[in-house]
PDB file of C-alpha atoms in Angstrom:
ATOM      1  CA  UNK A  91       0.309   9.430 -19.345  1.00  0.00           C
ATOM      2  CA  UNK A  92      -2.340   6.808 -19.525  1.00  0.00           C
ATOM      3  CA  UNK A  93      -1.713   4.080 -22.150  1.00  0.00           C
ATOM      4  CA  UNK A  94      -4.931   3.530 -24.054  1.00  0.00           C
ATOM      5  CA  UNK A  95      -3.838   1.000 -27.248  1.00  0.00           C
ATOM      6  CA  UNK A  96      -0.960  -1.208 -27.776  1.00  0.00           C
ATOM      7  CA  UNK A  97       0.931   1.470 -30.179  1.00  0.00           C
ATOM      8  CA  UNK A  98       0.966   3.579 -26.946  1.00  0.00           C
ATOM      9  CA  UNK A  99       2.498   0.737 -25.153  1.00  0.00           C
ATOM     10  CA  UNK A 100       5.166   0.063 -27.883  1.00  0.00           C
ATOM     11  CA  UNK A 101       5.978   3.259 -28.886  1.00  0.00           C
ATOM     12  CA  UNK A 102       5.115   5.684 -26.630  1.00  0.00           C
ATOM     13  CA  UNK A 103       6.679   6.566 -23.630  1.00  0.00           C
ATOM     14  CA  UNK A 104       6.045   4.524 -20.915  1.00  0.00           C
ATOM     15  CA  UNK A 105       3.960   5.391 -17.532  1.00  0.00           C
ATOM     16  CA  UNK A 106       5.380   4.921 -13.995  1.00  0.00           C
ATOM     17  CA  UNK A 107       3.832   2.974 -11.889  1.00  0.00           C
ATOM     18  CA  UNK A 108       5.481   3.575  -8.117  1.00  0.00           C
ATOM     19  CA  UNK A 109       2.564   1.589  -6.604  1.00  0.00           C
ATOM     20  CA  UNK A 110       0.783  -1.038  -9.075  1.00  0.00           C
ATOM     21  CA  UNK A 111      -1.317  -4.205  -8.076  1.00  0.00           C
ATOM     22  CA  UNK A 112      -2.518  -6.888  -9.894  1.00  0.00           C
ATOM     23  CA  UNK A 113      -5.106  -8.775  -8.101  1.00  0.00           C
ATOM     24  CA  UNK A 114      -6.450 -10.828 -10.908  1.00  0.00           C
ATOM     25  CA  UNK A 115      -3.504 -13.237 -11.751  1.00  0.00           C
ATOM     26  CA  UNK A 116      -5.000 -16.807 -12.135  1.00  0.00           C
ATOM     27  CA  UNK A 117      -3.827 -19.187  -8.918  1.00  0.00           C
ATOM     28  CA  UNK A 118      -2.537 -22.213 -11.045  1.00  0.00           C
ATOM     29  CA  UNK A 119      -0.632 -24.735  -8.854  1.00  0.00           C
ATOM     30  CA  UNK A 120       3.157 -24.399 -10.379  1.00  0.00           C
ATOM     31  CA  UNK A 121       2.473 -21.672 -12.311  1.00  0.00           C
ATOM     32  CA  UNK A 122       5.547 -19.720 -13.516  1.00  0.00           C
ATOM     33  CA  UNK A 123       5.484 -15.870 -13.338  1.00  0.00           C
ATOM     34  CA  UNK A 124       7.959 -13.691 -14.838  1.00  0.00           C
ATOM     35  CA  UNK A 125       8.790 -10.034 -14.668  1.00  0.00           C
ATOM     36  CA  UNK A 126      10.705  -8.418 -16.741  1.00  0.00           C
ATOM     37  CA  UNK A 127      11.775  -4.786 -16.023  1.00  0.00           C
ATOM     38  CA  UNK A 128      13.241  -2.645 -18.816  1.00  0.00           C
ATOM     39  CA  UNK A 129      15.158   0.995 -19.057  1.00  0.00           C
ATOM     40  CA  UNK A 130      15.091   1.577 -22.751  1.00  0.00           C
ATOM     41  CA  UNK A 131      16.637   5.350 -23.516  1.00  0.00           C
ATOM     42  CA  UNK A 132      14.835   6.630 -20.718  1.00  0.00           C
ATOM     43  CA  UNK A 133      17.738   5.342 -17.541  1.00  0.00           C
ATOM     44  CA  UNK A 134      17.801   3.206 -14.921  1.00  0.00           C
ATOM     45  CA  UNK A 135      14.701   0.866 -13.810  1.00  0.00           C
ATOM     46  CA  UNK A 136      14.156  -0.324 -10.200  1.00  0.00           C
ATOM     47  CA  UNK A 137      11.570  -2.348  -8.391  1.00  0.00           C
ATOM     48  CA  UNK A 138      11.396  -2.507  -4.638  1.00  0.00           C
ATOM     49  CA  UNK A 139       9.295  -4.788  -4.084  1.00  0.00           C
ATOM     50  CA  UNK A 140       7.428  -7.542  -6.192  1.00  0.00           C
ATOM     51  CA  UNK A 141       5.295  -9.431  -3.917  1.00  0.00           C
ATOM     52  CA  UNK A 142       3.055 -12.817  -4.705  1.00  0.00           C
ATOM     53  CA  UNK A 143       0.789 -14.157  -2.660  1.00  0.00           C
ATOM     54  CA  UNK A 144      -2.857 -15.105  -1.749  1.00  0.00           C
ATOM     55  CA  UNK A 145      -5.941 -12.480  -1.756  1.00  0.00           C
ATOM     56  CA  UNK A 146      -8.080 -11.743   1.238  1.00  0.00           C
ATOM     57  CA  UNK A 147     -10.839  -9.318   1.595  1.00  0.00           C
ATOM     58  CA  UNK A 148     -11.947  -8.000   5.136  1.00  0.00           C
ATOM     59  CA  UNK A 149     -14.555  -5.429   4.089  1.00  0.00           C
ATOM     60  CA  UNK A 150     -15.214  -2.708   2.091  1.00  0.00           C
ATOM     61  CA  UNK A 151     -12.648   0.385   3.066  1.00  0.00           C
ATOM     62  CA  UNK A 152     -14.514   3.378   3.053  1.00  0.00           C
ATOM     63  CA  UNK A 153     -13.044   6.592   1.507  1.00  0.00           C
ATOM     64  CA  UNK A 154     -12.174   8.936   4.370  1.00  0.00           C
ATOM     65  CA  UNK A 155      -9.040   7.554   4.842  1.00  0.00           C
ATOM     66  CA  UNK A 156      -5.560   9.263   5.144  1.00  0.00           C
ATOM     67  CA  UNK A 157      -2.115   8.326   3.755  1.00  0.00           C
ATOM     68  CA  UNK A 158       0.930  10.032   4.906  1.00  0.00           C
ATOM     69  CA  UNK A 159       4.764  10.102   4.672  1.00  0.00           C
ATOM     70  CA  UNK A 160       6.688   9.129   7.892  1.00  0.00           C
ATOM     71  CA  UNK A 161      10.272  10.787   7.062  1.00  0.00           C
ATOM     72  CA  UNK A 162      12.919   9.220   8.907  1.00  0.00           C
ATOM     73  CA  UNK A 163      15.807  12.344   7.367  1.00  0.00           C
ATOM     74  CA  UNK A 164      18.079  14.333  10.180  1.00  0.00           C
ATOM     75  CA  UNK A 165      16.572  17.553   9.922  1.00  0.00           C
ATOM     76  CA  UNK A 166      18.851  19.726  12.853  1.00  0.00           C
ATOM     77  CA  UNK A 167      18.146  23.403  13.525  1.00  0.00           C
ATOM     78  CA  UNK A 168      20.544  26.207  15.126  1.00  0.00           C
ATOM     79  CA  UNK A 169      18.932  27.879  17.773  1.00  0.00           C
ATOM     80  CA  UNK A 170      18.127  30.215  15.264  1.00  0.00           C
ATOM     81  CA  UNK A 171      16.295  28.351  12.705  1.00  0.00           C
ATOM     82  CA  UNK A 172      19.123  27.636   9.974  1.00  0.00           C
ATOM     83  CA  UNK A 173      19.151  24.025   9.319  1.00  0.00           C
ATOM     84  CA  UNK A 174      22.388  22.919  10.294  1.00  0.00           C
ATOM     85  CA  UNK A 175      22.727  19.169  10.310  1.00  0.00           C
ATOM     86  CA  UNK A 176      20.847  17.780   6.714  1.00  0.00           C
ATOM     87  CA  UNK A 177      20.953  13.506   6.346  1.00  0.00           C
ATOM     88  CA  UNK A 178      18.785  12.129   3.906  1.00  0.00           C
ATOM     89  CA  UNK A 179      17.149   8.778   4.911  1.00  0.00           C
ATOM     90  CA  UNK A 180      14.233   6.799   3.870  1.00  0.00           C
ATOM     91  CA  UNK A 181      10.407   7.872   3.885  1.00  0.00           C
ATOM     92  CA  UNK A 182       7.600   5.138   4.562  1.00  0.00           C
ATOM     93  CA  UNK A 183       4.193   5.877   3.792  1.00  0.00           C
ATOM     94  CA  UNK A 184       1.495   5.006   6.301  1.00  0.00           C
ATOM     95  CA  UNK A 185      -2.507   4.626   5.586  1.00  0.00           C
ATOM     96  CA  UNK A 186      -4.892   4.756   8.674  1.00  0.00           C
ATOM     97  CA  UNK A 187      -8.452   3.097   7.189  1.00  0.00           C
ATOM     98  CA  UNK A 188     -11.556   2.724   7.894  1.00  0.00           C
ATOM     99  CA  UNK A 189     -13.000  -0.405   6.795  1.00  0.00           C
ATOM    100  CA  UNK A 190     -16.838  -1.644   7.092  1.00  0.00           C
ATOM    101  CA  UNK A 191     -17.065  -5.090   7.362  1.00  0.00           C
ATOM    102  CA  UNK A 192     -19.334  -8.161   8.084  1.00  0.00           C
ATOM    103  CA  UNK A 193     -20.051  -8.815  11.872  1.00  0.00           C
ATOM    104  CA  UNK A 194     -19.554 -12.788  11.683  1.00  0.00           C
ATOM    105  CA  UNK A 195     -15.812 -11.741   9.744  1.00  0.00           C
ATOM    106  CA  UNK A 196     -14.399  -9.827  13.319  1.00  0.00           C
ATOM    107  CA  UNK A 197     -13.162 -12.890  14.612  1.00  0.00           C
ATOM    108  CA  UNK A 198     -11.518 -14.348  11.394  1.00  0.00           C
ATOM    109  CA  UNK A 199      -9.936 -10.771  10.727  1.00  0.00           C
ATOM    110  CA  UNK A 200      -8.746 -10.341  14.069  1.00  0.00           C
ATOM    111  CA  UNK A 201      -6.577 -13.495  13.700  1.00  0.00           C
ATOM    112  CA  UNK A 202      -5.962 -12.802   9.838  1.00  0.00           C
ATOM    113  CA  UNK A 203      -4.187  -8.865  11.130  1.00  0.00           C
ATOM    114  CA  UNK A 204      -2.890 -10.630  14.280  1.00  0.00           C
ATOM    115  CA  UNK A 205      -0.706 -13.609  12.142  1.00  0.00           C
ATOM    116  CA  UNK A 206       0.502 -10.400  10.274  1.00  0.00           C
ATOM    117  CA  UNK A 207       1.746  -8.280  13.036  1.00  0.00           C
ATOM    118  CA  UNK A 208       5.535  -8.813  11.628  1.00  0.00           C
ATOM    119  CA  UNK A 209       4.971 -10.723   8.404  1.00  0.00           C
ATOM    120  CA  UNK A 210       4.989  -7.420   5.766  1.00  0.00           C
ATOM    121  CA  UNK A 211       2.186  -7.797   3.483  1.00  0.00           C
ATOM    122  CA  UNK A 212       0.392  -5.608   0.994  1.00  0.00           C
ATOM    123  CA  UNK A 213      -2.702  -3.952   2.137  1.00  0.00           C
ATOM    124  CA  UNK A 214      -4.945  -2.093  -0.576  1.00  0.00           C
ATOM    125  CA  UNK A 215      -7.666  -0.041   0.489  1.00  0.00           C
ATOM    126  CA  UNK A 216      -8.760   0.731  -2.714  1.00  0.00           C
ATOM    127  CA  UNK A 217      -7.086  -0.457  -6.439  1.00  0.00           C
ATOM    128  CA  UNK A 218      -8.743   2.983  -7.738  1.00  0.00           C
ATOM    129  CA  UNK A 219      -6.685   5.275  -5.344  1.00  0.00           C
ATOM    130  CA  UNK A 220      -2.874   3.944  -5.801  1.00  0.00           C
ATOM    131  CA  UNK A 221      -2.052   6.027  -2.560  1.00  0.00           C
ATOM    132  CA  UNK A 222      -4.011   3.211  -0.627  1.00  0.00           C
ATOM    133  CA  UNK A 223      -1.796   0.658  -1.569  1.00  0.00           C
ATOM    134  CA  UNK A 224       0.749   0.406   1.312  1.00  0.00           C
ATOM    135  CA  UNK A 225       3.243  -3.003   1.418  1.00  0.00           C
ATOM    136  CA  UNK A 226       3.898  -3.017   5.727  1.00  0.00           C
ATOM    137  CA  UNK A 227       2.521  -4.457   9.141  1.00  0.00           C
ATOM    138  CA  UNK A 228      -0.976  -3.583  10.842  1.00  0.00           C
ATOM    139  CA  UNK A 229      -1.158  -1.589  14.021  1.00  0.00           C
ATOM    140  CA  UNK A 230      -3.263  -1.648  16.726  1.00  0.00           C
ATOM    141  CA  UNK A 231      -6.647  -2.689  14.729  1.00  0.00           C
ATOM    142  CA  UNK A 232      -9.517  -1.588  16.762  1.00  0.00           C
ATOM    143  CA  UNK A 233     -13.210  -2.578  15.922  1.00  0.00           C
ATOM    144  CA  UNK A 234     -16.458  -1.138  16.573  1.00  0.00           C
ATOM    145  CA  UNK A 235     -19.630  -2.376  16.360  1.00  0.00           C
ATOM    146  CA  UNK A 236     -21.946  -0.363  14.294  1.00  0.00           C
ATOM    147  CA  UNK A 237     -25.350  -1.802  13.634  1.00  0.00           C
ATOM    148  CA  UNK A 238     -26.710  -5.724  14.307  1.00  0.00           C
ATOM    149  CA  UNK A 239     -25.011  -6.853  10.530  1.00  0.00           C
ATOM    150  CA  UNK A 240     -22.257  -4.162  10.241  1.00  0.00           C
ATOM    151  CA  UNK A 241     -19.021  -3.523  12.372  1.00  0.00           C
ATOM    152  CA  UNK A 242     -16.263  -0.666  11.550  1.00  0.00           C
ATOM    153  CA  UNK A 243     -12.578  -1.555  11.560  1.00  0.00           C
ATOM    154  CA  UNK A 244     -10.132   1.396  12.284  1.00  0.00           C
ATOM    155  CA  UNK A 245      -6.199   0.562  11.238  1.00  0.00           C
ATOM    156  CA  UNK A 246      -3.428   2.230  10.394  1.00  0.00           C
ATOM    157  CA  UNK A 247      -0.890   0.396   8.510  1.00  0.00           C
ATOM    158  CA  UNK A 248       2.921   1.464   9.154  1.00  0.00           C
ATOM    159  CA  UNK A 249       4.867   1.229   5.542  1.00  0.00           C
ATOM    160  CA  UNK A 250       8.324  -0.362   4.997  1.00  0.00           C
ATOM    161  CA  UNK A 251      10.743   1.621   3.924  1.00  0.00           C
TER     162      UNK A 251
END
């Protein structure tokens, strides 16, 4: 449930955020950031990744994006369709986005994405849609010139497991 006041934060049930970003942290040199995780009476607590870094906007994500899970589990069937061998493995979330950007930004964005080819990075399609927050790698970005002022970046982000 959504926490809307301090009473709910301290005494109500805690919300779980599988994907959460803060984009308004101050960028002070030498600052200390503390992350405190507490399970209380609810059991285990975990943090898959805690990533700090500079933010760079590459354009405006259009709302016709797709997000999917890539399963790495093994599921083998017999010739009659029954499952014989099941092995649970990690799941990675991937997303395909269209990003509207200024034509003048194209060289900078292509270099930025090229520099992150093998560097896991947080990609935020739209902060209002948590499913569009991915931690992974860009896959073959493609830019189409749309108008004299704007281009369209088609990009898939291959998520980490």
